[in-house]
Structure formats: C-alpha cells, structure tokens
mmCIF file of C-alpha atoms in Angstrom:
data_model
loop_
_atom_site.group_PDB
_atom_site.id
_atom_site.type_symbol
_atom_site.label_atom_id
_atom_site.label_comp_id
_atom_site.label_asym_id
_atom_site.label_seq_id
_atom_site.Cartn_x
_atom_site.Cartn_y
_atom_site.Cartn_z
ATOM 1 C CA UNK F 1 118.499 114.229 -12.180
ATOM 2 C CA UNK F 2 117.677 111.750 -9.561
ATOM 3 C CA UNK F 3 118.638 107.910 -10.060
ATOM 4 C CA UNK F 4 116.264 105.539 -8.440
ATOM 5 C CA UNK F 5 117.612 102.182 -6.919
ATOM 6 C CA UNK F 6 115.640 99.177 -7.425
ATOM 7 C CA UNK F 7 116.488 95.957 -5.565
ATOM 8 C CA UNK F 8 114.457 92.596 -5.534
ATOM 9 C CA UNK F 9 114.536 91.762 -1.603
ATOM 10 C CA UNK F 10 111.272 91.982 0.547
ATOM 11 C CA UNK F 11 110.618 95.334 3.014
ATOM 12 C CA UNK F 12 111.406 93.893 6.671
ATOM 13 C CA UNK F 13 107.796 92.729 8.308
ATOM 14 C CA UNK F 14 106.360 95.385 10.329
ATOM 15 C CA UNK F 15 106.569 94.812 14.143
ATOM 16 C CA UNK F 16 103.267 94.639 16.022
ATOM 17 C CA UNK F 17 101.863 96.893 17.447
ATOM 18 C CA UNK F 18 101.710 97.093 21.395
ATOM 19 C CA UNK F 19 98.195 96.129 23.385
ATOM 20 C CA UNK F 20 96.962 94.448 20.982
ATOM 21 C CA UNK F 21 96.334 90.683 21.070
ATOM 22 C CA UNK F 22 96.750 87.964 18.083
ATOM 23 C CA UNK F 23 94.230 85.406 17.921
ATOM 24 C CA UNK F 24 94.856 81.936 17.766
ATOM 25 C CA UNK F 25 93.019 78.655 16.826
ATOM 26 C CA UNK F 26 92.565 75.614 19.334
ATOM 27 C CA UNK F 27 92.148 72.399 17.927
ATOM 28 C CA UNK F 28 88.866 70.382 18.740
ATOM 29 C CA UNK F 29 88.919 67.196 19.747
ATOM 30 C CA UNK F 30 88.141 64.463 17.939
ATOM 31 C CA UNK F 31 85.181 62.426 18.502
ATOM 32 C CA UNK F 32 85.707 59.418 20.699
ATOM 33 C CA UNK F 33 84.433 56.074 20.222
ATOM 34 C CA UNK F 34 82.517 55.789 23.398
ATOM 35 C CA UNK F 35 79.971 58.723 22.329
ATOM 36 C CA UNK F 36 79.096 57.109 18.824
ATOM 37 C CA UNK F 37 77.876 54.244 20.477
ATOM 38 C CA UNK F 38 75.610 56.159 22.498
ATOM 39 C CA UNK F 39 74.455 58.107 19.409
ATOM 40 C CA UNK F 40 73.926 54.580 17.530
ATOM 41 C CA UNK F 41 72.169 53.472 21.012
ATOM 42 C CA UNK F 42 69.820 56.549 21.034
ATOM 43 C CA UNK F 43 68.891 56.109 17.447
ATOM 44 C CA UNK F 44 68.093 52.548 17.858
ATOM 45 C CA UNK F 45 65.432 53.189 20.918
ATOM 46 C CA UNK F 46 63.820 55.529 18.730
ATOM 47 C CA UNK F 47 63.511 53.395 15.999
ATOM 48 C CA UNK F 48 62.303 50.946 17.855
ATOM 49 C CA UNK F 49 59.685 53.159 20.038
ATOM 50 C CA UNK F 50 58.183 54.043 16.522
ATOM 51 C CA UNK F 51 57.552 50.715 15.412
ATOM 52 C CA UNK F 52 55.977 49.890 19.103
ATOM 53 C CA UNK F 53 53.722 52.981 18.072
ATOM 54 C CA UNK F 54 52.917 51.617 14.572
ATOM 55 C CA UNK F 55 52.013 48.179 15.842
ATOM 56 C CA UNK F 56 50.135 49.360 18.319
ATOM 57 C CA UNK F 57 47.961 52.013 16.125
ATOM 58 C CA UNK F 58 47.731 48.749 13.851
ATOM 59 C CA UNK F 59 45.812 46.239 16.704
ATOM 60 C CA UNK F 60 44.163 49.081 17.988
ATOM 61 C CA UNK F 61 42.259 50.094 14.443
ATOM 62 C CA UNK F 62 41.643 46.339 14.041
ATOM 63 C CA UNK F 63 39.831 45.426 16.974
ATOM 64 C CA UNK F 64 38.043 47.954 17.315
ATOM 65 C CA UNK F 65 36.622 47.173 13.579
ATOM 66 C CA UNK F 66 36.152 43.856 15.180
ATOM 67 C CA UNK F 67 33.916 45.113 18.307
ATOM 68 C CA UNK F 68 31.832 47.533 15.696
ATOM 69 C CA UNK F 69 30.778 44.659 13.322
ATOM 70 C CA UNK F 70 30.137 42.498 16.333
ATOM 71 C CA UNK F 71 27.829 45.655 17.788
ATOM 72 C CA UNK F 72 26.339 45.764 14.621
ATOM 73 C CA UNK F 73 25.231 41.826 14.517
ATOM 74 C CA UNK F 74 23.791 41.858 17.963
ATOM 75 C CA UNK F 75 21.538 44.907 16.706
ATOM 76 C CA UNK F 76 20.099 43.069 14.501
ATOM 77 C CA UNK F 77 18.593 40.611 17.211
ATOM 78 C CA UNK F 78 18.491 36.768 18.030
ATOM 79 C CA UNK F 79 15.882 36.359 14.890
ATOM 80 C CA UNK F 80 18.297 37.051 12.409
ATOM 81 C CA UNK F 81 20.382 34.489 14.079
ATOM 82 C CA UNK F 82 17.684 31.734 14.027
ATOM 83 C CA UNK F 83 16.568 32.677 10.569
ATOM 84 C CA UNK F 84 20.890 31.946 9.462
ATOM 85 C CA UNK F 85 20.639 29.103 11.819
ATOM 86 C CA UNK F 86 24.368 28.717 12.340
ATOM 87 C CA UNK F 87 25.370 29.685 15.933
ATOM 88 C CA UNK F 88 26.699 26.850 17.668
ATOM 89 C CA UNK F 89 25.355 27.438 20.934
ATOM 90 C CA UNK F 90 21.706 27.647 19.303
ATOM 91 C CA UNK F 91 22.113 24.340 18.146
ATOM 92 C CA UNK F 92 22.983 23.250 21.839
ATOM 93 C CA UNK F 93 20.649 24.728 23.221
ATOM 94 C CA UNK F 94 18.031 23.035 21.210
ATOM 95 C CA UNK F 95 19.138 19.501 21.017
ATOM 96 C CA UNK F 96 19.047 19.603 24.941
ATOM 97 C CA UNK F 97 15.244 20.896 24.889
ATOM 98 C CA UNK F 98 12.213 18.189 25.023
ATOM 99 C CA UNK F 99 10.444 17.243 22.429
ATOM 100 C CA UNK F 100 7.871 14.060 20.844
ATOM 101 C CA UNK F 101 6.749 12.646 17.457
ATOM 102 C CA UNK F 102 4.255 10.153 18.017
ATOM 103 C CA UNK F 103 3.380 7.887 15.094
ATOM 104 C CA UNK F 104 0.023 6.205 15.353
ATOM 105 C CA UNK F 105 -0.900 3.136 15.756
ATOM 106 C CA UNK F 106 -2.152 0.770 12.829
ATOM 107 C CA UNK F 107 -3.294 -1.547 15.183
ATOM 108 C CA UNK F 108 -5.853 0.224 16.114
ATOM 109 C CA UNK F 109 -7.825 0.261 13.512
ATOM 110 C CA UNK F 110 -8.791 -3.228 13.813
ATOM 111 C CA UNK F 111 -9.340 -3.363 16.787
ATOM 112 C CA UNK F 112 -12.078 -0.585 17.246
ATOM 113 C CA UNK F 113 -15.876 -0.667 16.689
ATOM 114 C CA UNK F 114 -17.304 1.825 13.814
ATOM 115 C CA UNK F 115 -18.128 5.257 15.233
ATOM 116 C CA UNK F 116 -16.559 5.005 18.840
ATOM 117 C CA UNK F 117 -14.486 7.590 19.696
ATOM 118 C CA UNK F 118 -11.630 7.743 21.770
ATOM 119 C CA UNK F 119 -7.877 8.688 22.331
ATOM 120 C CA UNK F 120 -5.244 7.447 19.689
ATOM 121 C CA UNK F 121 -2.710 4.529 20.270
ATOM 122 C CA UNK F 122 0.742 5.944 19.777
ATOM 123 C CA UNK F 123 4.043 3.294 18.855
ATOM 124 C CA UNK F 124 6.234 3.645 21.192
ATOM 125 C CA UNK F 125 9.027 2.074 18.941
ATOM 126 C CA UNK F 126 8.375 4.050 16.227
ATOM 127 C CA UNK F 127 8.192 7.264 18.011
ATOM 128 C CA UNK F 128 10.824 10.423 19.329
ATOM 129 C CA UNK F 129 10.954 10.789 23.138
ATOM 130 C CA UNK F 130 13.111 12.873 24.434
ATOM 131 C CA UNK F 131 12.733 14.238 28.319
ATOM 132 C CA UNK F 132 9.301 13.204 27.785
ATOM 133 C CA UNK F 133 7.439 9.608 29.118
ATOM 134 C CA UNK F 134 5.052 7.482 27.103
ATOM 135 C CA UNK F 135 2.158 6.518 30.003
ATOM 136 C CA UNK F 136 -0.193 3.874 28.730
ATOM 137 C CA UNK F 137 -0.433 3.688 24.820
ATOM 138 C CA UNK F 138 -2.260 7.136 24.571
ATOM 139 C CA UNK F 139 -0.551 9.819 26.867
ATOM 140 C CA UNK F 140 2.620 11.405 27.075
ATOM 141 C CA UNK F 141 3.531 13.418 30.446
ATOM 142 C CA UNK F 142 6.019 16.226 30.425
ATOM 143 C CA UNK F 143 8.841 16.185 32.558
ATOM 144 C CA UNK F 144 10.410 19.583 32.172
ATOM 145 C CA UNK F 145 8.009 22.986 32.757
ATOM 146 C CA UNK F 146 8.012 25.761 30.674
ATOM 147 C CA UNK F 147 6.116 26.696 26.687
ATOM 148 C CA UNK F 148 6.107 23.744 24.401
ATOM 149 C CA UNK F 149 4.435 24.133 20.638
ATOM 150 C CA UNK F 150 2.004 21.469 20.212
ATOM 151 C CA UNK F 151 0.774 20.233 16.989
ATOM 152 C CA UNK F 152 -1.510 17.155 15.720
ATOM 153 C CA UNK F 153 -2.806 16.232 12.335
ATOM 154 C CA UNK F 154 -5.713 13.476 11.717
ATOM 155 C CA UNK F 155 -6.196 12.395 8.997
ATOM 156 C CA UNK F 156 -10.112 10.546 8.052
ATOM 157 C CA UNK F 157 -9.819 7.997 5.665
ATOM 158 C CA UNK F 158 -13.565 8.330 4.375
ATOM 159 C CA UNK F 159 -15.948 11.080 5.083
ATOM 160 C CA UNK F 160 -19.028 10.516 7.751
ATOM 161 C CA UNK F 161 -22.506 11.077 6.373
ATOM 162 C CA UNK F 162 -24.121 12.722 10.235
ATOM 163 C CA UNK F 163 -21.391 14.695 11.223
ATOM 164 C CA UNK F 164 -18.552 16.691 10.961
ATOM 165 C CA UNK F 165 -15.549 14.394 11.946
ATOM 166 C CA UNK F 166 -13.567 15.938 15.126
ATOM 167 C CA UNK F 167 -10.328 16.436 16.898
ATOM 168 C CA UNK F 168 -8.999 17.629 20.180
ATOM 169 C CA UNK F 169 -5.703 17.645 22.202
ATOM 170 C CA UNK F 170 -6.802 17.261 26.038
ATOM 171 C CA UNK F 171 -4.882 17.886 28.848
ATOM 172 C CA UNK F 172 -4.666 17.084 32.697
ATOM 173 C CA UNK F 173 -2.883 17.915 35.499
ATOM 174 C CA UNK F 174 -1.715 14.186 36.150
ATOM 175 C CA UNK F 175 -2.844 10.722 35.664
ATOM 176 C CA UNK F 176 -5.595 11.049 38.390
ATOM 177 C CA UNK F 177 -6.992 14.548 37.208
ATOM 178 C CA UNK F 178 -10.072 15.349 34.863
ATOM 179 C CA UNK F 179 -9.032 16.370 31.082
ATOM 180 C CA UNK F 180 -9.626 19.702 29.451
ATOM 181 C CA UNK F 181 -9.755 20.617 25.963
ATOM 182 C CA UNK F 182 -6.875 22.629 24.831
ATOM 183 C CA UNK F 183 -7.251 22.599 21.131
ATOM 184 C CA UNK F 184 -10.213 21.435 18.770
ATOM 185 C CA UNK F 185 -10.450 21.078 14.716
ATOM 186 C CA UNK F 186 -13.230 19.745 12.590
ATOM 187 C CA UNK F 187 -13.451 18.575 8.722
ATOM 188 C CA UNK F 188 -16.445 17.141 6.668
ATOM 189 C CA UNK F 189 -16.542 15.315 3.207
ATOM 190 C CA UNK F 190 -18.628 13.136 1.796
ATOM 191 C CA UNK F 191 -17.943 9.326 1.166
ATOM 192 C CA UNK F 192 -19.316 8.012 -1.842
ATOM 193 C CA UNK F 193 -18.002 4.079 -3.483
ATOM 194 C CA UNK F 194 -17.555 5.972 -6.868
ATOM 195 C CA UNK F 195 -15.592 8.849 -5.128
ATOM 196 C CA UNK F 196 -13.945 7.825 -1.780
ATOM 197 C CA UNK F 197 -11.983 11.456 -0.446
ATOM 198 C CA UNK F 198 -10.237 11.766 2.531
ATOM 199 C CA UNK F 199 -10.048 15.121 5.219
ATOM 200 C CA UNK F 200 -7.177 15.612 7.363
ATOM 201 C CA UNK F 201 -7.717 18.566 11.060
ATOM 202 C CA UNK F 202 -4.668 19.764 12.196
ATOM 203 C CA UNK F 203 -3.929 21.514 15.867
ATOM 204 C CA UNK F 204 -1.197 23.290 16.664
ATOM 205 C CA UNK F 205 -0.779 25.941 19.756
ATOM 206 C CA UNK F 206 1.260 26.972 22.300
ATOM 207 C CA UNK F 207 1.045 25.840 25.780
ATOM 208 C CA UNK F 208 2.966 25.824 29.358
ATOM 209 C CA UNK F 209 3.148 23.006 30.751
ATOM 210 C CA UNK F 210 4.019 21.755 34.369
ATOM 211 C CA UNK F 211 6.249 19.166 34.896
ATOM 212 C CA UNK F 212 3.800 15.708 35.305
ATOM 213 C CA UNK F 213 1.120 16.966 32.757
ATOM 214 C CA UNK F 214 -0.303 14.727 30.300
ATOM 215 C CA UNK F 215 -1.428 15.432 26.626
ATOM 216 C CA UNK F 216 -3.003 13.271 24.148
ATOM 217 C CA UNK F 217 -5.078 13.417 21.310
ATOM 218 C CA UNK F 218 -8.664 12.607 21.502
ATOM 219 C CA UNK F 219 -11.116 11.839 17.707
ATOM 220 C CA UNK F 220 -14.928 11.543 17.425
ATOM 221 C CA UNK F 221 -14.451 8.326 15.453
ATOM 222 C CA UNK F 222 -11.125 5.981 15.909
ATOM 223 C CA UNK F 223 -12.870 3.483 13.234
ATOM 224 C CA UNK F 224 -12.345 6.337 10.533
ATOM 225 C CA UNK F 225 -8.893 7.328 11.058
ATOM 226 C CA UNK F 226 -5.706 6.844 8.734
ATOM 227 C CA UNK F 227 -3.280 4.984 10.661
ATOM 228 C CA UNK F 228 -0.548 4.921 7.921
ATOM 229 C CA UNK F 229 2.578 6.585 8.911
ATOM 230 C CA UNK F 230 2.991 9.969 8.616
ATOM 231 C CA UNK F 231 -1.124 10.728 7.872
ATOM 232 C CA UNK F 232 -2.130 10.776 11.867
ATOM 233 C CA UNK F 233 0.545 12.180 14.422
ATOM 234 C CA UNK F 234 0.977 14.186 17.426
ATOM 235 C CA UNK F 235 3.923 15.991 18.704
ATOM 236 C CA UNK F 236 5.288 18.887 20.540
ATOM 237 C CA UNK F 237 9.027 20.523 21.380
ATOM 238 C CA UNK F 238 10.093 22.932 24.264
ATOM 239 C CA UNK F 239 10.865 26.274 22.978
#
C-alpha cells in the first residue's frame, strides 16, 4: 500500500521557454493642454461657419421674395399705379406739369349786346395758372410743348328761339396767326317766361401744343351765357 504526501505549498513557476518573446504594455501619453485648445478652436470656426451659412441662406430667401413681388407689381403696368394713386414720384411728376382753370367772367355779361358772339372774358384772379400765361382777358398761351387734355363747359342761361346755341375752342399758332377750330358743341332748348331751362356744351379733347400757342373759347351768343362760377369754364393740364 502506497501512502500519498500532501503538502499545502505552491509547484515552483515554470521557467520560460527559450525564443519566445513576452509582450509588454507602453503607457500613452496623456493629453496635453495645448491640443484641447486647438480642438475647442476648431470646433468654434465650425460653429461659427454654420451660422455664416444660416444667415446667409436667410437674406438670400428674403430678397429674393422681395425682387419677385417687386417683378410682379411692375407686370401689372403704370395703370394700376395711377388707378392706386400712391407713388410718390407720380405725384411729382404731376404737380410740376402745366395746367389752367379759367373761371369766367361776370362782367361780361353786362357789358355785351344780345346775340353777339365772341370769345369769353376769363378772371385772372380767380383762376389756376401754372406754366401757362393769361394774354389779354380771353387767351391763354402755352409755354411748355407736348399733349395737354382740354376741356370747356358753357353753360346758356335761357334757350334761343333761331338757333342752336354754339361752342368752340380755337386755336393759333401765336398772337399774330389766324384761329382754327379745334373742338365744337351745340345745345338747343326752348325759353318760355312760364318755363325758363337752361343747356350747358361741353368740349373736351386732346391736343399738342407748341410752346407760344394760344387757346380760348369762342360762343355764338356772349349775351346768353351763365357767368356764375363754376357754370362756364375752360381749362386744360399737360399729361
């Protein structure tokens, strides 16, 4: 019978082997200083070079909005602007353009025969001039060329019994020239004590004018007319 000895102390370690190598760790270095800042650096350029980019897209999506409503408007035309009536340099433009309202006047009226016709005496104080002359009591003469809109309106203050009663805006070339008819208007009532009626002709056109051309308003029968304000006047504007 074979005893068997049993002791508590650890075999001896085994010796290694020969050729073959043991690996080892090396430690890595920590990370300095210096290269976070360069990290934090980096991160803040491309932080910032996104919200260049965002800014950017922004303004960019804006004005061009901006450009396609204004492309849009000017589609539309200058009439829809003149029907609004709000642009600022409209409104420039037209209180530097020429224009007239005569008023006629009343003194006339007593101082003309019955059925003599003739050209209508204008106020002068009364009136609107503007880049237009008053020359002698019935003319006015232009002093800027180009298309004016002329427009009269006569009124009769009793009808004639003959004829029809008559209007016309002449024109000439200057104060030495021949006229010519440029517009003409007729109305006819009947006068009776019981029923006295009036008749008013109005003329309106458009006309170029030259600068030095003179316009006035010419009626079959001054002694007939309505001389009260706003019933007989004569007027024109540059467009």
């Amino acid at each position: 019978m074979i005893n068997t000895f049993q002791t508590s102390i650890a075999p001896p370690p085994v010796p290694p082997r020969l050729g073959r190598s043991q690996p080892f760790l090396i430690p890595a270095p920590l990370p300095s200083s210096g290269s976070n800042k360069h990290l934090i650096r980096f991160l803040v350029c491309v932080v910032t070079l996104l919200l260049f980019i965002a800014v950017g897209g922004f303004l960019f999506i804006y004005y061009n909005n901006n450009n396609n409503n204004n492309n849009k408007e000017a589609e539309k035309g200058p009439s829809a602007q003149a029907i609004v009536g709000h642009h600022p340099s409209e409104k420039r433009e037209t209180s530097s353009r020429a224009l007239a309202r005569m008023i006629a006047d009343s003194g006339q009226k007593s101082n003309t025969k019955n059925e003599s016709s003739g050209y209508l005496k204008w106020q002068k104080d009364h009136s609107i001039l503007k880049k237009i002359n008053f020359y002698k009591e019935h003319w006015v003469t232009i002093l800027e060329p180009g298309d004016y809109h002329v427009f009269s309106r006569v009124t009769f203050s009793k009808g004639s019994l003959r004829k029809p009663l008559a209007g016309r805006i002449k024109l000439r070339q200057s104060h030495s020239e021949e006229e010519e008819i440029k517009m003409k208007a007729y109305c006819s009532l009947n006068y009776s004590a019981s029923n006295p009626q009036m008749c008013t002709i109005t003329m309106e056109d458009l006309l170029t004018l030259k600068r030095g051309n003179q316009l006035s308003v010419w009626v079959q029968d001054l002694s007939l007319v309505d001389y009260e304000e706003g019933a007989t006047t004569f007027g024109m504007f540059q467009l």
